[in-house]
Coordinates of C-alpha atoms and ligand atoms in Angstrom, one line a residue:
M728 CA -56.6 -4.5 14.7
K729 CA -56.4 -6.4 18.0
G730 CA -52.7 -6.0 18.4
K731 CA -49.2 -6.9 17.2
I732 CA -48.0 -10.5 17.7
L733 CA -44.3 -11.2 17.2
V734 CA -43.9 -14.4 15.2
T735 CA -40.3 -15.7 15.2
G736 CA -39.7 -18.1 12.2
G737 CA -42.8 -16.6 10.7
A738 CA -41.6 -17.4 7.1
G739 CA -41.4 -21.1 8.0
Y740 CA -43.8 -23.9 7.5
I741 CA -46.0 -23.6 10.6
G742 CA -45.1 -19.9 11.2
S743 CA -46.4 -18.8 7.8
H744 CA -49.7 -20.7 8.2
T745 CA -50.0 -19.2 11.7
C746 CA -49.5 -15.6 10.4
V747 CA -52.4 -16.2 8.0
E748 CA -54.7 -17.3 10.8
L749 CA -53.5 -14.4 13.0
I750 CA -54.5 -12.0 10.3
N751 CA -57.8 -13.8 9.8
A752 CA -58.5 -13.4 13.5
G753 CA -57.7 -9.6 13.4
Y754 CA -54.1 -9.6 14.7
E755 CA -51.0 -8.1 13.1
P756 CA -48.1 -10.5 12.9
I757 CA -44.6 -9.0 13.1
I758 CA -42.2 -11.6 11.6
I759 CA -38.6 -12.2 12.7
D760 CA -36.8 -14.6 10.4
N761 CA -33.1 -15.0 9.4
F762 CA -34.2 -17.2 6.4
S763 CA -31.7 -19.9 7.3
N764 CA -34.5 -22.5 6.8
S765 CA -37.2 -20.5 4.9
E766 CA -37.8 -18.6 1.7
K767 CA -38.5 -14.9 1.4
F768 CA -41.2 -15.5 -1.3
V769 CA -43.4 -16.9 1.4
L770 CA -44.0 -13.3 2.6
D771 CA -45.5 -12.4 -0.8
K772 CA -47.7 -15.5 -0.7
I773 CA -49.0 -14.6 2.8
K774 CA -49.9 -11.2 1.3
Q775 CA -51.6 -12.9 -1.7
I776 CA -53.7 -15.0 0.7
T777 CA -54.6 -12.2 3.2
G778 CA -54.1 -9.0 1.3
N779 CA -51.8 -7.8 4.1
E780 CA -48.2 -6.8 3.9
I781 CA -46.3 -8.2 6.9
T782 CA -43.6 -6.2 8.7
T783 CA -40.6 -8.5 8.7
Y784 CA -37.2 -8.2 10.4
N785 CA -34.3 -10.3 9.0
I786 CA -32.5 -10.8 12.3
D787 CA -31.2 -13.6 14.4
C788 CA -33.4 -14.4 17.4
C789 CA -30.3 -15.2 19.5
N790 CA -29.2 -11.5 19.4
L791 CA -30.9 -9.8 22.3
E792 CA -29.4 -6.4 21.6
L793 CA -30.6 -6.5 18.0
L794 CA -34.0 -7.6 19.1
I795 CA -34.3 -4.7 21.5
N796 CA -32.9 -2.1 19.0
S797 CA -35.1 -3.3 16.2
L798 CA -38.4 -4.1 18.0
L799 CA -38.7 -1.8 21.0
A800 CA -41.0 0.5 19.0
E801 CA -43.3 -2.2 17.7
K802 CA -45.5 -2.4 20.9
I803 CA -46.1 -6.1 20.6
I804 CA -48.7 -7.7 22.9
G805 CA -47.5 -11.3 22.5
C806 CA -45.0 -13.6 20.9
I807 CA -45.1 -17.0 19.2
H808 CA -41.7 -18.5 19.0
F809 CA -41.3 -21.0 16.1
A810 CA -37.7 -20.2 15.1
A811 CA -35.6 -23.3 15.7
Y812 CA -33.7 -26.0 13.8
K813 CA -35.8 -29.1 13.7
A814 CA -34.1 -31.9 11.7
V815 CA -33.9 -34.8 14.1
G816 CA -31.2 -36.6 12.2
E817 CA -29.0 -33.5 11.7
S818 CA -29.3 -32.7 15.4
S819 CA -27.4 -35.9 16.3
K820 CA -24.6 -34.9 13.9
L821 CA -24.4 -31.2 14.9
P822 CA -25.6 -31.1 18.6
L823 CA -23.9 -27.8 19.4
K824 CA -25.6 -26.1 16.4
Y825 CA -28.9 -27.2 17.8
Y826 CA -28.2 -26.5 21.5
H827 CA -27.0 -23.0 20.7
N828 CA -29.6 -21.9 18.2
N829 CA -32.7 -23.5 19.8
I830 CA -31.9 -22.7 23.4
A831 CA -30.1 -19.3 23.0
S832 CA -32.9 -18.0 20.8
T833 CA -35.5 -18.9 23.5
V834 CA -33.5 -17.3 26.2
A835 CA -33.0 -14.1 24.1
I836 CA -36.7 -13.9 23.2
L837 CA -37.8 -14.4 26.8
S838 CA -35.3 -11.8 27.9
F839 CA -36.6 -9.4 25.3
L840 CA -40.2 -10.0 26.4
E841 CA -39.2 -9.3 30.0
K842 CA -37.5 -6.1 28.8
I843 CA -40.6 -4.8 27.1
S844 CA -43.0 -6.1 29.8
C845 CA -44.8 -8.3 27.3
P846 CA -46.3 -11.2 29.3
N847 CA -47.7 -13.5 26.6
F848 CA -45.5 -16.3 25.1
V849 CA -46.4 -19.3 23.0
F850 CA -43.6 -21.8 22.5
S851 CA -43.4 -24.4 19.6
S852 CA -42.7 -27.7 21.3
S853 CA -43.0 -31.3 20.2
C854 CA -44.5 -34.7 21.1
T855 CA -40.8 -35.8 20.8
V856 CA -40.5 -35.0 24.5
Y857 CA -42.6 -38.1 25.3
G858 CA -40.3 -40.5 23.5
Q859 CA -42.1 -43.9 23.2
P860 CA -45.1 -43.5 25.7
D861 CA -45.9 -46.5 27.8
I862 CA -49.6 -45.7 27.6
L863 CA -51.6 -44.3 24.6
P864 CA -53.1 -41.9 23.8
V865 CA -50.5 -39.7 25.4
T866 CA -51.6 -37.0 27.8
E867 CA -49.8 -33.9 29.0
K868 CA -49.2 -35.7 32.3
S869 CA -47.5 -38.6 30.5
P870 CA -43.9 -39.0 31.7
I871 CA -41.2 -37.1 29.8
K872 CA -38.7 -39.6 28.4
L873 CA -35.0 -39.1 27.8
A874 CA -34.9 -37.4 24.4
E875 CA -34.0 -39.6 21.4
S876 CA -32.1 -36.7 19.8
P877 CA -30.5 -33.3 20.7
Y878 CA -33.4 -31.7 18.8
G879 CA -35.9 -33.3 21.2
R880 CA -33.6 -32.5 24.1
T881 CA -33.7 -28.7 23.2
K882 CA -37.5 -28.8 23.3
Q883 CA -37.4 -30.3 26.8
V884 CA -34.7 -27.9 28.0
C885 CA -36.7 -24.9 26.6
E886 CA -39.9 -26.0 28.4
D887 CA -37.9 -26.1 31.7
I888 CA -36.5 -22.6 31.0
I889 CA -39.9 -21.2 30.3
H890 CA -41.3 -22.9 33.5
D891 CA -38.5 -21.5 35.6
T892 CA -38.9 -18.0 34.1
V893 CA -42.7 -18.0 34.7
K894 CA -42.0 -19.0 38.4
A895 CA -39.4 -16.2 38.8
N896 CA -41.0 -13.5 36.7
K897 CA -44.5 -13.4 38.3
T898 CA -46.2 -11.8 35.3
L899 CA -45.2 -14.1 32.4
K900 CA -47.9 -16.4 30.9
A901 CA -46.9 -19.1 28.6
F902 CA -48.0 -22.2 26.7
A903 CA -45.7 -24.9 25.3
L904 CA -47.6 -26.4 22.4
R905 CA -46.5 -30.0 21.8
Y906 CA -47.1 -30.8 18.1
F907 CA -47.6 -34.3 16.9
N908 CA -47.0 -34.7 13.1
P909 CA -47.9 -31.5 11.2
I910 CA -48.7 -32.2 7.5
G911 CA -50.4 -30.7 4.5
A912 CA -50.5 -27.1 3.2
H913 CA -52.9 -24.1 2.9
P914 CA -55.8 -25.0 0.6
S915 CA -54.8 -22.1 -1.7
A916 CA -51.6 -24.1 -2.4
L917 CA -49.7 -20.7 -2.1
I918 CA -47.9 -21.8 1.1
G919 CA -46.8 -25.2 2.4
E920 CA -43.8 -27.2 3.5
L921 CA -40.5 -26.4 1.9
P922 CA -38.0 -29.0 3.1
L923 CA -34.4 -28.1 2.4
G924 CA -32.7 -30.9 0.4
T925 CA -33.9 -34.5 1.0
P926 CA -37.0 -34.5 3.2
N927 CA -36.7 -36.3 6.5
N928 CA -40.4 -36.4 7.0
L929 CA -42.9 -38.9 5.5
V930 CA -45.4 -36.7 3.7
P931 CA -43.0 -34.4 1.8
Y932 CA -41.1 -37.5 0.8
I933 CA -44.3 -39.0 -0.5
T934 CA -45.3 -35.9 -2.5
Q935 CA -41.8 -35.5 -4.0
T936 CA -41.8 -39.2 -5.0
A937 CA -45.3 -38.8 -6.6
I938 CA -44.1 -35.7 -8.6
G939 CA -41.0 -37.6 -9.7
K940 CA -38.4 -35.6 -7.7
R941 CA -37.5 -38.8 -5.7
E942 CA -37.2 -42.2 -7.3
Q943 CA -38.9 -44.2 -4.6
L944 CA -40.2 -43.9 -1.0
T945 CA -38.7 -46.3 1.5
V946 CA -41.0 -47.4 4.3
F947 CA -38.7 -47.6 7.4
G948 CA -39.7 -51.0 8.7
N949 CA -42.8 -53.1 8.7
D950 CA -42.0 -55.4 11.6
Y951 CA -43.3 -53.2 14.4
D952 CA -46.0 -54.3 16.8
T953 CA -48.8 -52.5 14.9
P954 CA -51.7 -53.9 12.8
D955 CA -49.8 -53.6 9.5
G956 CA -46.3 -53.6 11.0
T957 CA -45.5 -49.9 10.2
C958 CA -45.2 -47.1 12.7
I959 CA -48.2 -45.1 13.9
R960 CA -48.3 -41.3 14.2
D961 CA -50.9 -38.6 14.8
Y962 CA -50.9 -36.5 11.6
I963 CA -52.4 -33.1 12.0
H964 CA -53.3 -30.6 9.2
V965 CA -51.0 -27.6 9.5
V966 CA -54.0 -25.2 9.2
D967 CA -55.7 -26.8 12.2
L968 CA -52.3 -26.5 14.0
A969 CA -52.1 -22.8 13.0
K970 CA -55.5 -22.1 14.4
A971 CA -54.6 -23.7 17.7
H972 CA -51.8 -21.0 18.1
V973 CA -54.3 -18.2 17.7
K974 CA -56.5 -19.9 20.3
A975 CA -53.6 -20.3 22.6
M976 CA -52.5 -16.6 22.3
E977 CA -56.1 -15.5 22.9
E978 CA -56.3 -17.6 26.0
L979 CA -53.1 -15.9 27.3
L980 CA -54.4 -12.5 26.5
R981 CA -57.5 -13.3 28.5
T982 CA -55.7 -14.8 31.5
K983 CA -54.7 -12.4 34.3
E984 CA -52.7 -14.9 36.4
P985 CA -49.2 -16.1 35.6
I986 CA -49.4 -19.6 33.9
F987 CA -47.2 -22.2 32.3
D988 CA -48.9 -25.1 30.7
C989 CA -48.0 -27.7 28.0
I990 CA -50.7 -28.6 25.6
N991 CA -50.8 -31.6 23.1
L992 CA -51.9 -30.6 19.6
G993 CA -52.9 -33.6 17.6
T994 CA -56.0 -35.2 16.1
G995 CA -56.3 -37.9 18.8
K996 CA -56.1 -40.5 16.0
G997 CA -53.2 -42.7 15.0
N998 CA -52.4 -43.7 11.4
S999 CA -49.7 -46.1 10.2
V1000 CA -47.2 -45.3 7.4
L1001 CA -49.0 -47.7 5.0
E1002 CA -52.4 -46.1 5.8
V1003 CA -51.0 -42.7 5.0
I1004 CA -49.6 -44.1 1.7
E1005 CA -52.9 -45.8 0.8
T1006 CA -54.9 -42.7 1.7
F1007 CA -52.6 -40.5 -0.4
E1008 CA -53.0 -42.8 -3.4
R1009 CA -56.7 -43.0 -3.0
V1010 CA -57.6 -39.3 -2.6
N1011 CA -55.1 -38.1 -5.3
D1012 CA -55.7 -41.1 -7.6
I1013 CA -51.9 -41.7 -7.8
K1014 CA -49.9 -45.0 -7.6
L1015 CA -46.9 -44.4 -5.3
N1016 CA -43.6 -46.1 -5.9
Y1017 CA -42.4 -47.4 -2.5
K1018 CA -40.6 -50.3 -1.0
I1019 CA -40.2 -51.7 2.6
G1020 CA -36.8 -51.1 4.0
P1021 CA -35.1 -51.4 7.4
R1022 CA -36.2 -49.5 10.5
R1023 CA -34.9 -45.9 11.0
E1024 CA -32.7 -45.4 14.1
G1025 CA -34.6 -43.5 16.8
D1026 CA -38.2 -44.0 15.5
V1027 CA -40.8 -44.6 18.2
E1028 CA -43.3 -47.4 17.3
K1029 CA -46.5 -45.6 18.0
V1030 CA -47.6 -42.2 19.4
Y1031 CA -50.8 -40.3 19.2
A1032 CA -52.4 -37.6 21.3
D1033 CA -55.0 -37.4 24.0
T1034 CA -56.6 -34.1 22.9
S1035 CA -59.0 -33.5 25.7
Y1036 CA -56.9 -30.9 27.5
A1037 CA -56.6 -28.8 24.3
L1038 CA -60.4 -28.8 24.0
N1039 CA -60.8 -28.0 27.6
K1040 CA -58.2 -25.3 27.8
L1041 CA -58.3 -23.7 24.4
N1042 CA -61.8 -24.8 23.2
W1043 CA -59.9 -26.1 20.1
K1044 CA -60.0 -29.4 18.2
T1045 CA -59.0 -30.4 14.8
E1046 CA -61.5 -30.0 12.0
L1047 CA -59.6 -31.2 8.9
S1048 CA -59.1 -34.8 7.9
L1049 CA -56.1 -36.8 6.9
E1050 CA -57.6 -37.0 3.5
A1051 CA -57.8 -33.2 3.2
A1052 CA -54.2 -32.8 4.5
L1053 CA -52.9 -35.3 1.9
Q1054 CA -54.9 -33.6 -0.9
D1055 CA -53.6 -30.2 0.1
A1056 CA -50.0 -31.6 0.4
W1057 CA -50.3 -32.9 -3.2
K1058 CA -51.8 -29.6 -4.5
W1059 CA -48.9 -27.7 -2.9
E1060 CA -46.2 -30.1 -4.3
S1061 CA -47.9 -29.8 -7.8
S1062 CA -47.9 -26.0 -7.6
L1063 CA -44.1 -26.0 -6.9
N1064 CA -43.4 -27.8 -10.1
Ligands
WQD1254 C1 -43.1 -40.4 10.4 C2 -43.2 -41.9 10.1 C3 -41.0 -42.9 9.8 C4 -39.9 -40.9 6.1 C5 -40.6 -35.9 13.3 C6 -39.9 -35.3 14.4 C7 -40.9 -34.6 15.3 C8 -41.8 -33.7 14.5 C9 -42.4 -34.4 13.4 C10 -40.9 -31.5 14.8 C11 -42.1 -42.7 10.9 C12 -41.8 -43.0 8.6 C13 -40.6 -41.3 7.3 C14 -39.6 -41.8 5.1 C15 -40.8 -43.5 6.4 N1 -41.0 -32.6 14.1 N2 -41.0 -42.6 7.4 N3 -40.1 -43.1 5.3 O1 -40.2 -39.0 12.9 O2 -42.7 -39.0 13.6 O3 -41.4 -36.9 13.8 O4 -41.4 -35.0 12.6 O5 -41.4 -31.2 15.8 O6 -40.2 -33.9 16.3 O7 -39.3 -36.3 15.2 O8 -41.9 -37.8 11.5 O9 -42.4 -37.8 9.1 O10 -40.0 -38.3 9.9 O11 -41.8 -40.0 10.2 O12 -41.2 -44.7 6.5 O13 -39.0 -41.5 4.1 O14 -42.9 -42.1 8.7 O15 -40.3 -44.1 10.1 O16 -42.6 -43.9 11.2 P1 -41.5 -38.3 13.0 P2 -41.5 -38.4 10.1

């Protein structure tokens, strides 16, 4: 075993897929999760996929004293910090809930790592920090725009906190991974996205409509300045995204010098909402019930990644297609019902 990696939010969507890939790469994930936005059965599914039982602590990442008392003996060599609230719309209604949880947890985790002299930190960030880029594809050097939501703002603030801590700490090494649009599920259909209540995101809303849990999908606007009028995004298979986290951690473990870098994780390709719908229908042989509705407040028109830095820095690029992600998403939804 190559070493223990602390995975906060490890029972969540991207966290659980990353635990699978960490195990596949010879690491031992240690999960922290308070299950406020994840399900305990996911831990059994990770075991079913990998054959490994995962040590899990049901504690709140904001509680530094509890982190120290619970984890001091674990001898972790690195941390991947997923735990955060991430519903963009909800964050505008409950900003203090988001500012407290997302920022205080990052401060507590960084303080804990400093306490145990663990220098390797991977942070779950988001392309939301770019807002609507002026130039596409968007690179890591693209200007950071005023966040469209408190959620996006917490990601920007946390990146600054990490940057300042690396500068002061002299030993901390950190990557902020800026996700584009994670979709899909593990090909085993044993783990996948579990949105609480009505899904905000496109693909879970598509699969829930297809399975009959939702009456009809509404396409939020078709009057944008894009080829078919609907918004364009960079949809990345969650398994590709999980593998990028392992690559990022391994790069930090190799690096001797302090570092803080932000890295875009996307496919480098943009697809419109209607293209996603059409692809879903085609690869799953399903007719989807949808209508065109008004634009959604806060949506950017088009954003997709320049992925050259991820290839250069992590020797990583996506391998799975949009078709595969939409097939895996449908297999997962079907397995839930
Ligand atoms: C994608 C497109 C919608 C639902 C969000 C977060 C971002 C990241 C990914 C965490 C948009 C359209 C959606 C629906 C629709 N999360 N849509 N009908 O908004 O690009 O990004 O999730 O890091 O931070 O902001 O993703 O899936 O909500 O929307 O037409 O029922 O699908 O308008 O154009 P988004 P999304």
